[in-house]
Amino acid sequence: MRIYVCVKQVPDTETKIKLTGDGKIDLNGVKWVVNPYDEFAIEEALNLKTKLTDSKVTIVSLGPKKRTTDAIRTALAMGADDGILIDCEDDLDQNGTAKAIAEAIKQEGEPAIVFAGKLSIDDNGAGLPQILAEYLNLPHVSVIHEFETADNTFTVTREAESGSSKTYQVTGPCVLSTNKGLNTPRYASLPGIMKAKKKPLKEVAFADLGVSNEINKVTYKSFQLPAEKPEVKYISGEAANQAAELVNLLKNEAKVL
Amino acid sequence: MSKKVLVLLEGNNDLKNSCKELLSEAKNASAEIYAMAFGSNAKTLAEQSAHYGATTAFINSNADLDNYNPETYLELVNTWVKDSGAEVVLASSGSLAKDLMPRVAAGLNTGYVSDGTSIDWNDLTVTKPLYAGKCTATVEFQNSPIKFILMRPNQLSINDADTSATCDIRESNDVKTDLKTIIKNIVQNTSEKLDLTEANIIVAGGRGMKEADNFKMLDDLAGVLGATVGASRAVCDAGWVPHSMQVGQTGKTVAPNLYIACGISGAIQHLAGMSSSKVIVAINNDPEAPIFQKATYGIVGDLFEVVPKLTEEFKKVL
């Protein structure tokens, strides 16, 4: 059985976003990490592997070669078996990325299950897993925080509207997107890191996947930093006075009550 | 010529405010408005959508649709998008549409954007935050005959309702069977509170709350304000409150009218997730806490003294 995990590299959450002179996002000096939600996907895939006989965890990632290799090696160091790197220097949107990953998976072999993080924390994209499911013609459930398996049936719970949660039973193969709370991702051990260097990493050129150049549906332009906030207005005095004054300001100055 | 816009309706007996925002936005852009709704309440929602400008509503009142299943919804939205001839599909950027719409759009070989904060109707570009709000970008569609736009709640204004207005309701009842995805169980949130991403007022607590039990104090304050309680990553990770309450880059990005941060120092990831709130109040005993740089009003003091007083004061005026 083949378990696939989609992984992306993103700027570390500590990153302070700056713009370049020509109004693009300045990625110089950015520390790249595996997207935090993808770590839950990797961990769940590794857990599942221990329950299934004759199964293999394959990491799939698309992007510039150097950075993408790092992301895949990180996942291999955690325990995944092999990787597929789709070498692509161009900025692809979620639709283009999902299509390329779908084609790579089709070439590689039928999935039993595909895991992906529910959201990538750079462009706040939360659509890739569902789009991938569409291109693979598989059912999907997104934003899951519970996962159980019995034969080819997966029981998953997702966070739904207004704090409710819904449990679905899905017949595999399927695509699942992972939320925090699902598991605690392991750290790569030193032997794991050493082993990862020797694990198979297959490179696929984006051009060889036969994806149309009309696949990109959106482009990001005119990046802007948020407007500077006016200076904070401090309210001093005893707690009772501070509270009274704050309520007064919220009511009569800010008018938000 | 006016644009044809199809709006996804959500709500139980009352149409959600976020949907009223979408209808008002389309109306103000002089669009020809179509609406769509699912399940037992579909007709009620459709009737309400007319009050905000919808002229035609596609509904399927089959009770099997009362709970969201991607498979059953997918097929219906597909049909309705085609039947309406819509050029733009609008939905609230919440858990349902974020799950459903990317897939519908991909199936129709067209584009979608989530988390929009404003729409330029002249060229159909959308502004959205990136990096949880550390910057914004304008999104341009290409190769997209139909544009799927998911807008964040609380970003647009709501027009006055015209309760005499009605719309043409087109009803269907068939639902896809032979499903690979089956709903097994639903746990409803028992409180009447809005989801963080929809809340108008948020009261949030951080490590300064000292322990899980002290969140009761924030519940009291939130109760008086009709607010939803949020939290910083540290306290979610510590297990004091569930992850669904986390505000920040690895939690929820929020932009309420009023955000009251209690005992939150303001890590960059947290600030990213809430700094586009209209008014921010910071209560913290550390005058150097970074949260004060983003705050509108700051109280340097002991939150265990200030918060109960604040609850009392709000009771007097609300």
Coordinates of C-alpha atoms in Angstrom, one line a residue:
Chain A
M1 CA 0.0 0.0 0.0
R2 CA 1.2 3.4 -0.9
I3 CA 0.8 6.3 1.5
Y4 CA 1.6 9.7 0.0
V5 CA 2.3 12.9 1.9
C6 CA 2.3 16.3 0.3
V7 CA 4.9 18.7 1.9
K8 CA 5.7 22.3 1.3
Q9 CA 8.5 24.6 2.6
V10 CA 7.4 27.9 4.0
P11 CA 9.1 30.8 5.8
D12 CA 9.4 30.1 9.5
T13 CA 6.6 31.6 11.6
E14 CA 9.2 34.0 13.2
T15 CA 9.8 35.6 9.8
K16 CA 9.3 39.3 9.7
I17 CA 7.9 40.0 6.2
K18 CA 9.7 42.8 4.2
L19 CA 9.1 44.0 0.7
T20 CA 11.8 44.6 -1.9
G21 CA 12.2 47.9 -3.8
D22 CA 9.9 46.7 -6.6
G23 CA 7.1 45.7 -4.2
K24 CA 7.7 41.9 -4.0
I25 CA 8.1 39.9 -0.8
D26 CA 11.8 39.9 0.2
L27 CA 12.7 36.2 0.7
N28 CA 16.4 37.0 1.3
G29 CA 17.7 35.5 4.6
V30 CA 14.4 33.7 5.2
K31 CA 14.7 30.5 7.3
W32 CA 12.6 27.9 5.5
V33 CA 10.8 25.2 7.4
V34 CA 8.4 22.4 6.6
N35 CA 4.9 23.8 6.8
P36 CA 3.8 23.1 10.4
Y37 CA 0.5 21.5 9.3
D38 CA 2.4 19.2 6.9
E39 CA 4.3 17.8 9.9
F40 CA 1.0 16.4 11.3
A41 CA 0.4 14.8 7.9
I42 CA 3.9 13.1 7.9
E43 CA 3.4 11.9 11.5
E44 CA 0.0 10.4 10.7
A45 CA 1.4 8.6 7.6
L46 CA 4.2 7.2 9.7
N47 CA 1.8 6.0 12.3
L48 CA -0.4 4.4 9.7
K49 CA 2.5 2.6 8.1
T50 CA 3.1 0.7 11.3
K51 CA -0.4 -0.7 11.1
L52 CA -0.4 -1.8 7.5
T53 CA 1.7 -4.6 6.2
D54 CA 3.8 -4.0 3.1
S55 CA 3.3 -0.2 3.0
K56 CA 5.5 2.7 2.1
V57 CA 5.4 6.4 2.8
T58 CA 6.3 8.6 -0.1
I59 CA 6.8 12.3 0.2
V60 CA 5.8 14.6 -2.7
S61 CA 6.9 18.2 -3.0
L62 CA 7.0 20.8 -5.7
G63 CA 9.2 23.9 -5.8
P64 CA 12.7 25.1 -6.5
K65 CA 15.1 22.2 -6.3
K66 CA 17.3 23.2 -3.3
R67 CA 14.6 24.2 -0.9
T68 CA 12.3 21.4 -1.9
T69 CA 15.0 18.8 -1.4
D70 CA 15.5 20.1 2.1
A71 CA 11.8 19.7 2.9
I72 CA 11.7 16.1 1.5
R73 CA 15.0 15.2 3.4
T74 CA 13.4 16.4 6.6
A75 CA 10.4 14.1 6.1
L76 CA 12.7 11.2 5.2
A77 CA 14.7 11.8 8.4
M78 CA 11.4 11.5 10.3
G79 CA 11.0 8.1 8.8
A80 CA 9.4 8.4 5.4
D81 CA 10.6 5.9 2.8
D82 CA 11.2 7.8 -0.4
G83 CA 10.5 11.1 -2.1
I84 CA 9.4 12.6 -5.3
L85 CA 10.7 16.1 -6.1
I86 CA 8.8 18.1 -8.8
D87 CA 11.4 20.6 -9.9
C88 CA 9.7 23.8 -10.6
E89 CA 11.2 27.3 -10.3
D90 CA 8.0 29.1 -11.4
D91 CA 5.4 30.3 -8.9
L92 CA 2.5 27.9 -9.3
D93 CA -0.8 28.5 -7.6
Q94 CA -2.6 25.8 -5.6
N95 CA -4.5 24.6 -8.7
G96 CA -1.3 24.2 -10.7
T97 CA 0.6 22.6 -7.8
A98 CA -2.3 20.2 -7.2
K99 CA -2.5 19.2 -10.8
A100 CA 1.3 18.6 -11.0
I101 CA 1.2 16.5 -7.8
A102 CA -1.8 14.5 -9.1
E103 CA 0.1 13.7 -12.3
A104 CA 3.2 12.7 -10.4
I105 CA 1.2 10.4 -8.2
K106 CA -0.5 8.8 -11.1
Q107 CA 2.8 8.1 -12.8
E108 CA 4.2 6.7 -9.5
G109 CA 1.4 4.3 -8.5
E110 CA -2.1 4.2 -7.1
P111 CA -2.4 5.7 -3.6
A112 CA -4.1 4.0 -0.7
I113 CA -4.3 7.4 1.0
V114 CA -2.9 10.9 0.6
F115 CA -2.2 13.2 3.5
A116 CA -1.5 16.9 3.3
G117 CA -1.5 19.8 5.8
K118 CA -4.9 21.6 6.0
L119 CA -3.3 25.0 5.3
S120 CA 0.0 26.4 4.2
I121 CA 1.0 29.3 6.5
D122 CA 2.6 31.4 3.8
D123 CA -0.3 32.3 1.4
N124 CA -3.0 30.9 3.8
G125 CA -4.0 28.5 1.0
A126 CA -6.3 25.8 2.3
G127 CA -7.5 24.3 -1.0
L128 CA -4.7 22.1 -2.3
P129 CA -5.8 18.8 -0.7
Q130 CA -9.4 19.2 -2.0
I131 CA -8.2 20.2 -5.5
L132 CA -5.8 17.2 -5.5
A133 CA -8.7 14.9 -4.6
E134 CA -10.6 16.3 -7.5
Y135 CA -7.7 15.6 -10.0
L136 CA -7.2 12.1 -8.5
N137 CA -11.0 11.6 -8.5
L138 CA -10.9 10.5 -4.9
P139 CA -13.1 11.5 -1.9
H140 CA -11.6 13.9 0.6
V141 CA -12.1 15.1 4.2
S142 CA -10.3 18.3 5.3
V143 CA -9.1 19.7 8.6
I144 CA -9.1 16.4 10.5
H145 CA -8.0 16.1 14.1
E146 CA -8.9 12.4 14.7
F147 CA -8.0 9.4 12.5
E148 CA -8.7 5.7 12.8
T149 CA -8.4 2.9 10.3
A150 CA -10.0 -0.5 9.8
D151 CA -9.3 -2.3 6.6
N152 CA -9.8 0.2 3.8
T153 CA -12.1 2.4 5.8
F154 CA -11.0 5.5 7.6
T155 CA -12.9 7.2 10.4
V156 CA -12.0 10.8 10.7
T157 CA -13.2 13.8 12.7
R158 CA -13.1 17.3 11.4
E159 CA -13.6 20.7 13.0
A160 CA -16.8 22.2 11.4
E161 CA -18.8 25.4 11.7
S162 CA -19.0 27.3 15.0
G163 CA -16.9 24.9 17.1
S164 CA -18.9 21.8 16.2
S165 CA -17.1 18.6 15.0
K166 CA -18.2 16.0 12.5
T167 CA -17.1 12.4 12.2
Y168 CA -17.0 10.9 8.7
Q169 CA -16.3 7.4 7.5
V170 CA -14.5 7.4 4.2
T171 CA -13.8 4.4 1.9
G172 CA -10.2 4.6 0.6
P173 CA -8.4 5.6 -1.4
C174 CA -9.0 9.1 -0.2
V175 CA -7.3 12.5 0.4
L176 CA -7.2 13.8 4.0
S177 CA -5.9 17.2 5.2
T178 CA -4.5 17.4 8.7
N179 CA -5.1 19.8 11.6
K180 CA -3.2 20.5 14.8
G181 CA -4.4 18.1 17.5
L182 CA -4.2 15.0 15.3
N183 CA -0.8 13.9 16.8
T184 CA 2.5 15.2 18.0
P185 CA 5.0 15.1 15.2
R186 CA 8.3 13.4 16.1
Y187 CA 11.7 15.0 15.8
A188 CA 14.1 13.5 13.3
S189 CA 16.8 11.5 15.2
L190 CA 20.4 11.7 14.3
P191 CA 20.5 8.2 12.8
G192 CA 17.3 9.2 11.0
I193 CA 19.1 12.2 9.5
M194 CA 22.0 10.0 8.4
K195 CA 19.7 7.4 6.9
A196 CA 17.7 10.0 5.0
K197 CA 20.7 11.0 2.9
K198 CA 20.6 7.5 1.3
K199 CA 16.9 7.2 0.8
P200 CA 15.6 7.3 -2.8
L201 CA 14.7 10.8 -4.0
K202 CA 13.2 10.8 -7.5
E203 CA 13.4 14.0 -9.5
V204 CA 10.6 14.9 -12.0
A205 CA 10.8 17.9 -14.2
F206 CA 7.6 19.9 -14.2
A207 CA 7.7 20.1 -18.0
D208 CA 7.5 16.3 -18.2
L209 CA 4.2 16.0 -16.3
G210 CA 2.2 17.3 -19.3
V211 CA 0.5 20.0 -17.3
S212 CA -1.0 22.8 -19.4
N213 CA 0.4 26.3 -18.9
E214 CA -3.1 27.5 -18.4
I215 CA -3.3 25.6 -15.2
N216 CA -2.5 28.7 -13.1
K217 CA -5.7 30.4 -12.1
V218 CA -4.5 33.2 -9.8
T219 CA -1.5 35.5 -9.5
Y220 CA -0.6 37.6 -6.4
K221 CA 0.3 41.2 -7.1
S222 CA 0.7 44.6 -5.3
F223 CA 2.0 43.3 -2.0
Q224 CA 1.5 45.7 0.9
L225 CA 2.5 45.8 4.5
P226 CA -0.2 46.6 7.0
A227 CA -0.6 50.3 7.9
E228 CA 1.3 51.4 11.0
K229 CA -0.9 51.5 14.0
P230 CA -1.3 54.9 15.8
E231 CA 0.4 55.1 19.2
V232 CA -1.3 53.1 21.9
K233 CA -3.3 55.2 24.4
Y234 CA -2.4 54.0 27.9
I235 CA -5.0 54.2 30.7
S236 CA -3.5 54.6 34.1
G237 CA -4.9 54.7 37.7
E238 CA -6.5 52.1 40.0
A239 CA -8.0 49.0 38.4
A240 CA -11.6 50.3 38.9
N241 CA -10.8 53.6 37.3
Q242 CA -8.9 52.0 34.4
A243 CA -11.9 49.7 33.7
A244 CA -14.4 52.6 33.8
E245 CA -12.3 54.7 31.6
L246 CA -11.7 51.9 29.1
V247 CA -15.5 51.3 28.8
N248 CA -16.0 55.0 28.3
L249 CA -13.4 55.1 25.5
L250 CA -14.7 52.0 23.8
K251 CA -18.3 53.4 23.9
N252 CA -17.7 57.1 23.1
E253 CA -14.4 57.3 21.3
A254 CA -13.9 54.1 19.4
K255 CA -17.7 53.5 19.2
V256 CA -17.3 49.7 19.1
L257 CA -20.0 48.8 21.7
Chain B
M1 CA -24.3 44.7 -18.2
S2 CA -24.7 43.6 -14.7
K3 CA -22.7 40.6 -13.6
K4 CA -24.4 37.4 -12.5
V5 CA -23.3 36.5 -9.0
L6 CA -24.2 33.3 -7.2
V7 CA -24.1 33.5 -3.4
L8 CA -23.8 30.5 -1.0
L9 CA -26.3 30.8 1.9
E10 CA -25.5 29.4 5.3
G11 CA -27.4 29.6 8.6
N12 CA -29.9 27.7 10.6
N13 CA -33.2 29.6 10.9
D14 CA -31.4 33.0 10.3
L15 CA -29.2 33.8 7.5
K16 CA -25.6 34.3 8.8
N17 CA -24.4 37.9 8.9
S18 CA -21.5 36.9 6.7
C19 CA -23.9 35.9 4.0
K20 CA -25.9 39.1 4.4
E21 CA -22.5 40.9 3.8
L22 CA -22.0 39.0 0.6
L23 CA -25.5 39.7 -0.7
S24 CA -25.1 43.4 0.2
E25 CA -21.7 43.5 -1.5
A26 CA -23.2 42.0 -4.7
K27 CA -26.2 44.3 -4.6
N28 CA -24.0 47.4 -4.2
A29 CA -22.1 46.2 -7.3
S30 CA -25.4 46.2 -9.2
A31 CA -25.1 42.4 -9.7
E32 CA -27.9 40.1 -10.8
I33 CA -28.0 37.9 -7.6
Y34 CA -28.6 34.2 -7.5
A35 CA -28.5 32.3 -4.2
M36 CA -28.1 28.7 -3.3
A37 CA -29.0 26.8 -0.1
F38 CA -29.1 23.2 1.2
G39 CA -31.2 21.2 3.6
S40 CA -34.3 21.6 5.7
N41 CA -33.8 25.3 6.2
A42 CA -33.0 26.1 2.6
K43 CA -36.3 27.7 1.8
T44 CA -36.2 30.0 4.9
L45 CA -32.7 31.1 4.0
A46 CA -33.7 31.6 0.3
E47 CA -36.6 33.9 1.4
Q48 CA -34.3 35.9 3.6
S49 CA -31.7 36.2 0.8
A50 CA -34.4 38.1 -1.3
H51 CA -34.5 40.8 1.4
Y52 CA -30.9 41.6 0.5
G53 CA -31.3 41.5 -3.2
A54 CA -31.3 37.8 -4.5
T55 CA -33.8 37.4 -7.3
T56 CA -33.4 33.7 -7.9
A57 CA -32.6 31.0 -5.4
F58 CA -31.6 27.4 -6.1
I59 CA -32.5 25.2 -3.2
N60 CA -32.5 21.5 -2.3
S61 CA -34.5 20.9 0.9
N62 CA -33.6 17.2 1.3
A63 CA -32.9 16.7 5.0
D64 CA -29.9 14.5 4.0
L65 CA -28.2 17.8 3.3
D66 CA -28.6 19.2 6.8
N67 CA -25.1 18.2 7.5
Y68 CA -22.3 19.0 5.1
N69 CA -20.9 16.2 3.0
P70 CA -18.4 17.2 0.3
E71 CA -19.8 14.6 -2.1
T72 CA -23.4 15.5 -2.0
Y73 CA -22.8 19.3 -2.0
L74 CA -20.2 19.1 -4.8
E75 CA -22.7 17.8 -7.3
L76 CA -25.4 20.3 -6.5
V77 CA -23.1 23.4 -6.5
N78 CA -21.7 22.3 -9.9
T79 CA -25.2 22.1 -11.3
W80 CA -26.3 25.5 -9.8
V81 CA -23.2 27.3 -11.0
K82 CA -23.9 26.1 -14.6
D83 CA -27.7 26.7 -14.4
S84 CA -27.2 30.3 -13.1
G85 CA -24.5 31.1 -15.7
A86 CA -22.8 32.9 -12.8
E87 CA -19.5 34.8 -13.5
V88 CA -18.8 35.1 -9.8
V89 CA -19.5 32.7 -7.0
L90 CA -19.4 34.3 -3.5
A91 CA -19.2 32.4 -0.2
S92 CA -18.1 33.1 3.3
S93 CA -14.6 32.0 4.0
G94 CA -15.5 29.5 6.7
S95 CA -15.1 25.8 7.2
L96 CA -17.8 24.7 4.7
A97 CA -16.8 26.9 1.7
K98 CA -13.1 26.5 2.3
D99 CA -13.6 22.7 2.0
L100 CA -16.0 22.7 -0.9
M101 CA -15.3 25.6 -3.2
P102 CA -11.6 24.9 -4.2
R103 CA -12.8 21.5 -5.4
V104 CA -15.8 22.8 -7.3
A105 CA -13.6 25.4 -9.0
A106 CA -11.0 22.9 -10.0
G107 CA -13.7 20.6 -11.4
L108 CA -14.9 23.6 -13.6
N109 CA -11.3 24.3 -14.6
T110 CA -11.5 27.8 -13.0
G111 CA -9.9 29.7 -10.2
Y112 CA -10.8 30.5 -6.5
V113 CA -9.4 32.7 -3.8
S114 CA -10.1 32.4 -0.1
D115 CA -9.9 34.9 2.8
G116 CA -10.7 37.9 0.7
T117 CA -11.1 41.2 2.5
S118 CA -12.3 43.4 -0.4
I119 CA -13.3 43.0 -4.0
D120 CA -12.7 45.4 -6.9
W121 CA -15.7 44.9 -9.1
N122 CA -14.2 46.7 -12.1
D123 CA -11.5 44.2 -12.7
L124 CA -12.6 41.4 -10.3
T125 CA -9.5 41.5 -8.2
V126 CA -9.5 40.5 -4.6
T127 CA -7.4 41.7 -1.7
K128 CA -6.3 39.1 0.8
P129 CA -3.9 38.8 3.7
L130 CA -0.8 36.6 3.4
Y131 CA 1.4 35.2 6.2
A132 CA -1.7 35.4 8.5
G133 CA -1.7 39.2 8.0
K134 CA 1.9 40.1 8.0
C135 CA 1.2 41.5 4.5
T136 CA -1.6 41.7 1.9
A137 CA -1.7 41.0 -1.8
T138 CA -4.1 41.7 -4.6
V139 CA -5.2 38.5 -6.3
E140 CA -5.8 38.6 -10.1
F141 CA -7.6 35.7 -11.8
Q142 CA -6.5 34.3 -15.1
N143 CA -7.8 31.4 -17.3
S144 CA -10.8 31.6 -15.0
P145 CA -14.2 32.0 -16.7
I146 CA -15.9 31.8 -13.3
K147 CA -14.4 33.4 -10.3
F148 CA -14.9 31.7 -6.9
I149 CA -14.4 34.3 -4.2
L150 CA -14.5 33.4 -0.5
M151 CA -14.7 36.5 1.7
R152 CA -13.8 36.8 5.4
P153 CA -16.7 37.6 7.7
N154 CA -16.9 41.1 9.3
Q155 CA -15.2 42.9 6.3
L156 CA -18.2 44.2 4.4
S157 CA -21.3 46.3 5.4
I158 CA -24.8 44.9 5.5
N159 CA -27.6 46.8 3.7
D160 CA -31.0 47.4 5.3
A161 CA -33.3 44.4 4.7
D162 CA -36.3 44.9 2.4
T163 CA -38.6 42.4 4.0
S164 CA -41.2 42.8 1.3
A165 CA -38.9 41.5 -1.4
T166 CA -39.3 37.9 -2.7
C167 CA -37.3 35.8 -5.1
D168 CA -38.0 33.0 -7.6
I169 CA -37.2 29.8 -5.8
R170 CA -36.1 26.8 -7.9
E171 CA -36.4 23.6 -5.8
S172 CA -34.9 20.2 -6.3
N173 CA -34.9 17.2 -4.0
D174 CA -32.6 14.6 -5.4
V175 CA -29.3 13.9 -3.6
K176 CA -26.4 11.8 -4.8
T177 CA -26.4 8.3 -3.3
D178 CA -23.7 5.7 -3.6
L179 CA -21.3 7.7 -1.4
K180 CA -17.8 7.0 -0.4
T181 CA -18.0 9.5 2.5
I182 CA -20.6 8.9 5.2
I183 CA -21.4 11.1 8.2
K184 CA -21.2 9.0 11.3
N185 CA -21.5 11.5 14.2
I186 CA -21.9 15.2 14.9
V187 CA -20.9 17.0 18.1
Q188 CA -22.6 20.4 18.2
N189 CA -21.1 23.2 20.1
T190 CA -23.6 23.7 22.9
S191 CA -22.9 27.3 23.4
E192 CA -24.5 30.0 21.2
K193 CA -21.1 31.6 20.7
L194 CA -20.0 32.5 17.2
D195 CA -16.9 30.9 15.7
L196 CA -13.8 33.0 16.3
T197 CA -13.5 33.9 12.6
E198 CA -17.1 35.3 12.6
A199 CA -17.1 36.9 16.0
N200 CA -17.5 40.7 16.3
I201 CA -15.8 40.8 19.7
I202 CA -13.1 38.5 20.9
V203 CA -11.7 38.2 24.5
A204 CA -8.5 36.3 24.4
G205 CA -6.2 35.0 27.1
G206 CA -2.5 34.1 27.2
R207 CA 0.0 32.7 29.6
G208 CA -0.7 35.6 31.9
M209 CA -4.0 33.8 32.8
K210 CA -1.7 31.5 34.9
E211 CA -4.0 28.5 34.8
A212 CA -6.9 26.9 32.8
D213 CA -9.5 27.6 35.5
N214 CA -8.9 31.3 35.2
F215 CA -10.4 31.3 31.7
K216 CA -13.8 31.3 33.6
M217 CA -13.1 35.0 34.2
L218 CA -12.8 35.6 30.4
D219 CA -16.0 33.6 29.9
D220 CA -17.8 36.0 32.2
L221 CA -16.5 39.0 30.4
A222 CA -17.3 37.5 27.0
G223 CA -20.8 36.6 28.3
V224 CA -21.5 40.2 29.0
L225 CA -20.1 41.4 25.7
G226 CA -21.6 38.6 23.5
A227 CA -18.0 37.9 22.6
T228 CA -16.2 34.7 21.7
V229 CA -13.1 33.6 23.8
G230 CA -9.8 33.0 22.1
A231 CA -6.3 32.1 23.3
S232 CA -2.7 32.3 22.5
R233 CA -0.7 29.3 21.2
A234 CA 1.1 28.8 24.5
V235 CA -2.1 28.1 26.4
C236 CA -3.5 25.9 23.7
D237 CA -0.3 23.9 23.6
A238 CA -0.5 23.6 27.4
G239 CA -3.9 22.0 27.0
W240 CA -5.8 24.7 29.0
V241 CA -8.1 25.2 26.1
P242 CA -8.7 23.4 22.8
H243 CA -6.7 24.2 19.6
S244 CA -9.9 25.5 18.0
M245 CA -9.6 28.6 20.2
Q246 CA -6.0 29.4 19.0
V247 CA -5.5 32.8 17.4
G248 CA -2.4 33.3 15.3
Q249 CA -0.4 32.1 12.4
T250 CA -0.8 28.4 13.3
G251 CA -4.3 29.0 14.5
K252 CA -7.1 31.3 13.3
T253 CA -6.7 34.6 11.7
V254 CA -9.3 37.0 13.0
A255 CA -10.4 40.6 12.5
P256 CA -13.2 41.5 14.9
N257 CA -14.3 45.0 15.7
L258 CA -12.9 44.7 19.2
Y259 CA -10.1 42.4 20.4
I260 CA -9.4 42.3 24.1
A261 CA -6.0 40.6 24.8
C262 CA -5.6 39.6 28.5
G263 CA -2.2 38.4 29.6
I264 CA -1.0 37.9 26.0
S265 CA 2.6 39.2 25.5
G266 CA 2.2 39.3 21.7
A267 CA 4.5 36.9 19.9
I268 CA 4.9 37.8 16.2
Q269 CA 2.7 34.8 15.2
H270 CA -0.1 35.9 17.5
L271 CA 0.1 39.5 16.3
A272 CA -0.1 38.4 12.7
G273 CA -3.3 36.6 13.5
M274 CA -5.2 39.5 15.1
S275 CA -3.6 42.8 14.3
S276 CA -6.1 43.7 11.6
S277 CA -8.8 43.9 14.4
K278 CA -10.4 47.3 14.4
V279 CA -9.8 48.2 18.0
I280 CA -7.4 46.3 20.2
V281 CA -7.2 46.4 24.0
A282 CA -4.2 45.0 25.7
I283 CA -4.1 44.2 29.4
N284 CA -0.8 43.0 30.6
N285 CA 1.4 43.6 33.7
D286 CA 4.6 43.9 31.6
P287 CA 4.8 47.4 30.1
E288 CA 7.4 46.1 27.6
A289 CA 5.1 43.4 26.1
P290 CA 5.0 43.7 22.3
I291 CA 1.2 43.5 22.3
F292 CA 1.1 47.2 23.3
Q293 CA 2.7 48.2 19.9
K294 CA -0.4 46.9 18.2
A295 CA -3.0 48.1 20.8
T296 CA -5.4 51.0 20.5
Y297 CA -5.8 51.1 24.3
G298 CA -3.3 49.7 26.8
I299 CA -3.7 48.9 30.5
V300 CA -0.5 48.1 32.3
G301 CA -1.8 46.2 35.4
D302 CA -2.9 43.0 37.0
L303 CA -5.5 41.4 34.8
F304 CA -6.9 39.5 37.8
E305 CA -7.9 42.9 39.2
V306 CA -8.8 44.7 36.0
V307 CA -10.8 42.0 34.1
P308 CA -13.5 41.5 36.9
K309 CA -13.9 45.3 37.2
L310 CA -14.2 45.5 33.4
T311 CA -17.0 42.9 33.4
E312 CA -18.8 45.0 36.0
E313 CA -18.4 48.2 34.0
F314 CA -19.6 46.6 30.8
K315 CA -22.7 45.4 32.7
K316 CA -23.5 49.0 33.5
V317 CA -23.6 50.2 29.9
L318 CA -24.8 47.1 28.0

